[in-house]
mmCIF file of C-alpha atoms in Angstrom:
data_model
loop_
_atom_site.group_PDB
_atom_site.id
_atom_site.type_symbol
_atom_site.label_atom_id
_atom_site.label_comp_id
_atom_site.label_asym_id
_atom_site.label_seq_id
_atom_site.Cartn_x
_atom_site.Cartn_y
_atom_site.Cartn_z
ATOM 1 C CA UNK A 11 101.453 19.123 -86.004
ATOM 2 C CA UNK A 12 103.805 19.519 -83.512
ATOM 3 C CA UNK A 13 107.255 17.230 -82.952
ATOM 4 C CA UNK A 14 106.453 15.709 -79.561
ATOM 5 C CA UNK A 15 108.815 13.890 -76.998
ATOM 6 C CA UNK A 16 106.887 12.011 -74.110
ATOM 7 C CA UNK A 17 108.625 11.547 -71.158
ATOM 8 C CA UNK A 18 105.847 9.726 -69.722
ATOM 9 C CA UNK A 19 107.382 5.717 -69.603
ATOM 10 C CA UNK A 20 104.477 4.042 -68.503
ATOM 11 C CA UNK A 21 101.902 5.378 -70.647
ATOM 12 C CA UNK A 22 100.359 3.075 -72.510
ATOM 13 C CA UNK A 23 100.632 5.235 -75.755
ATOM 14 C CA UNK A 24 104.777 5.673 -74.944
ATOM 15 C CA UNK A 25 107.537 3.940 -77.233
ATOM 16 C CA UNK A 26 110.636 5.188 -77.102
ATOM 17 C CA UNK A 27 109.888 8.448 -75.980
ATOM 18 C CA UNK A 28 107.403 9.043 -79.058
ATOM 19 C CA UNK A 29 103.348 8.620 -79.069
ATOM 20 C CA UNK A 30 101.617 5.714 -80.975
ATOM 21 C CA UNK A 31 97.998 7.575 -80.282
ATOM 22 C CA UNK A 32 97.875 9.570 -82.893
ATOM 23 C CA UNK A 33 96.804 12.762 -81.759
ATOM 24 C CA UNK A 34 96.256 13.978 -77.666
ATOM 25 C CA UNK A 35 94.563 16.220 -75.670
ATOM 26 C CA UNK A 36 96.636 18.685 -73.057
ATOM 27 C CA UNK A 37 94.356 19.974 -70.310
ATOM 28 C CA UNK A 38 94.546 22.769 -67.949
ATOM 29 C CA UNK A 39 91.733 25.302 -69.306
ATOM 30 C CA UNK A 40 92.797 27.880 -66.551
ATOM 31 C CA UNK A 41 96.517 26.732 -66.342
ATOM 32 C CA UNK A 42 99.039 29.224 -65.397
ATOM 33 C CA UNK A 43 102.364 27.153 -65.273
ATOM 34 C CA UNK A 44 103.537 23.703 -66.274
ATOM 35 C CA UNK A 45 102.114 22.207 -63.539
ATOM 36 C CA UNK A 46 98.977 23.146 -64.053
ATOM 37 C CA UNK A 47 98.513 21.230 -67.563
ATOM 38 C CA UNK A 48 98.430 17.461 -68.263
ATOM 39 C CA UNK A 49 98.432 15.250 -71.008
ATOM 40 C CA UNK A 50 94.198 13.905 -70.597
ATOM 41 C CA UNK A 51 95.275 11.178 -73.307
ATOM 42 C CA UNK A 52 97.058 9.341 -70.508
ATOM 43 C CA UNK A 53 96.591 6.072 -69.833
ATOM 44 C CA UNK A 54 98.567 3.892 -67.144
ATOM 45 C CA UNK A 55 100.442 1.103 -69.180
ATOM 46 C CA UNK A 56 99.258 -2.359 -67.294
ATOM 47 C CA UNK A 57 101.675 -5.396 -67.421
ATOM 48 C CA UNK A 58 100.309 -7.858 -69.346
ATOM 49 C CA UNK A 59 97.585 -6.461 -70.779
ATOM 50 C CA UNK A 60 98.880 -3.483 -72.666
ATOM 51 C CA UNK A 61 102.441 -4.967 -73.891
ATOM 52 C CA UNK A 62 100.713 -6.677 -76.488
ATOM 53 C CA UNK A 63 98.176 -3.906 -77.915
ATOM 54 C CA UNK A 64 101.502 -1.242 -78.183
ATOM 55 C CA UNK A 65 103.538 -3.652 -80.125
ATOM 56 C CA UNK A 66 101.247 -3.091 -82.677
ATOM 57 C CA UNK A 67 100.714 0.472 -82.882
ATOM 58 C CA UNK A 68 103.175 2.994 -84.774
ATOM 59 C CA UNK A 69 104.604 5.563 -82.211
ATOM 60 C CA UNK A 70 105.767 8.513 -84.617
ATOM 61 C CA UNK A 71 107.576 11.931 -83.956
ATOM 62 C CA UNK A 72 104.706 14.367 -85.184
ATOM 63 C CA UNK A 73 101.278 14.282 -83.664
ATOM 64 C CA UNK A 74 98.102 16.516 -83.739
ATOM 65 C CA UNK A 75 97.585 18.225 -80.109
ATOM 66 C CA UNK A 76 94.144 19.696 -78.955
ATOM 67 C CA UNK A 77 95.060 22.102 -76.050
ATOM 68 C CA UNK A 78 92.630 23.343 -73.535
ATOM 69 C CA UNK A 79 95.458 25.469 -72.194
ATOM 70 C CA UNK A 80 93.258 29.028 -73.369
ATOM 71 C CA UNK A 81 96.669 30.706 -71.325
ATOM 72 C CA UNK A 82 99.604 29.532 -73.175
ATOM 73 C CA UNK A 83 101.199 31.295 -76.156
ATOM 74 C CA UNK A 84 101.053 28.137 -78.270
ATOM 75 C CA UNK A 85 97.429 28.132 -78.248
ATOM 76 C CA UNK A 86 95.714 28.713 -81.215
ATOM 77 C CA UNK A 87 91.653 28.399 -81.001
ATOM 78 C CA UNK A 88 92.236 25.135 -78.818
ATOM 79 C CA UNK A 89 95.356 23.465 -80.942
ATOM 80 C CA UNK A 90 99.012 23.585 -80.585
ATOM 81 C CA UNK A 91 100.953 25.505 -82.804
ATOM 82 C CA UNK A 92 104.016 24.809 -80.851
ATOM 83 C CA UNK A 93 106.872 23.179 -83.313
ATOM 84 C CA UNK A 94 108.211 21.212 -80.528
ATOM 85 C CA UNK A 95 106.227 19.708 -77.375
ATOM 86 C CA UNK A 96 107.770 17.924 -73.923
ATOM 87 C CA UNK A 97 105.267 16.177 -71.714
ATOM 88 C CA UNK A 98 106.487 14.573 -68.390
ATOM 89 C CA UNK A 99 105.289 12.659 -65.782
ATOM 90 C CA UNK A 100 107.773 10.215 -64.404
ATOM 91 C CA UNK A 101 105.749 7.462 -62.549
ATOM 92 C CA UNK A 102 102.363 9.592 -63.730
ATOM 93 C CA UNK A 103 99.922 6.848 -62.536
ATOM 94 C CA UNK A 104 96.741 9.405 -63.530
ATOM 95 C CA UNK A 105 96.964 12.216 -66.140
ATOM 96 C CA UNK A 106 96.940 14.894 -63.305
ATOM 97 C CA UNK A 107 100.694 13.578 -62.324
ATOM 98 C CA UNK A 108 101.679 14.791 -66.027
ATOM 99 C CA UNK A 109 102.091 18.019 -67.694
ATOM 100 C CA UNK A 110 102.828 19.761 -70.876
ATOM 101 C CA UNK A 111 106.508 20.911 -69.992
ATOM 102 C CA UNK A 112 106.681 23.508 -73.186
ATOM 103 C CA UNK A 113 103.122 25.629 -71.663
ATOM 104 C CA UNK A 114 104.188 29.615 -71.281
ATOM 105 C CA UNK A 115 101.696 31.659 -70.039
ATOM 106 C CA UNK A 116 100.534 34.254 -72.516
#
């Protein structure tokens, strides 16, 4: 399990920076640079509707990470052995506008 910091404010998973999913899945099977990954666990916070469901989950600092990523050096048969993980996405409104900031290409 990887320590994970998500950068990603209006995710409806984010709290404080940490993840209340549990585990999440990076994508970008033929990724070649940051940019080319993204956290597929996103999903767009919605006023109203979400601010109730996240009060009740429990964001925490480690999490489980499935990685399609088959280029980056963290990869291990599809999961993250990375001990620290940064995803961003500033205003991400779909996962495609986020990405896995800690991917190196093999």
């Amino acid at each position: 399990m990887a320590d994970l910091k998500c950068a990603v404010e209006n995710c409806t998973y984010n709290k404080e920076c940490l993840c209340s999913k549990g585990d999440i899945m990076v994508g970008g099977r033929h990724a070649c640079c940051t940019d080319e990954t993204c956290c597929d666990s996103f999903t767009q916070r919605r006023e109203g509707i979400d601010s109730y469901t996240s009060a009740l989950d429990h964001p925490s600092r480690t999490i489980s990470i499935d990685c399609e990523a088959k280029n980056c050096v963290y990869n291990n048969n599809y999961k993250c052995v990375a001990d620290h993980v940064d995803i961003r996405g500033c205003g991400a409104c779909d996962c495609r506008e986020t990405a896995c900031a800690t991917f190196q290409e093999r």
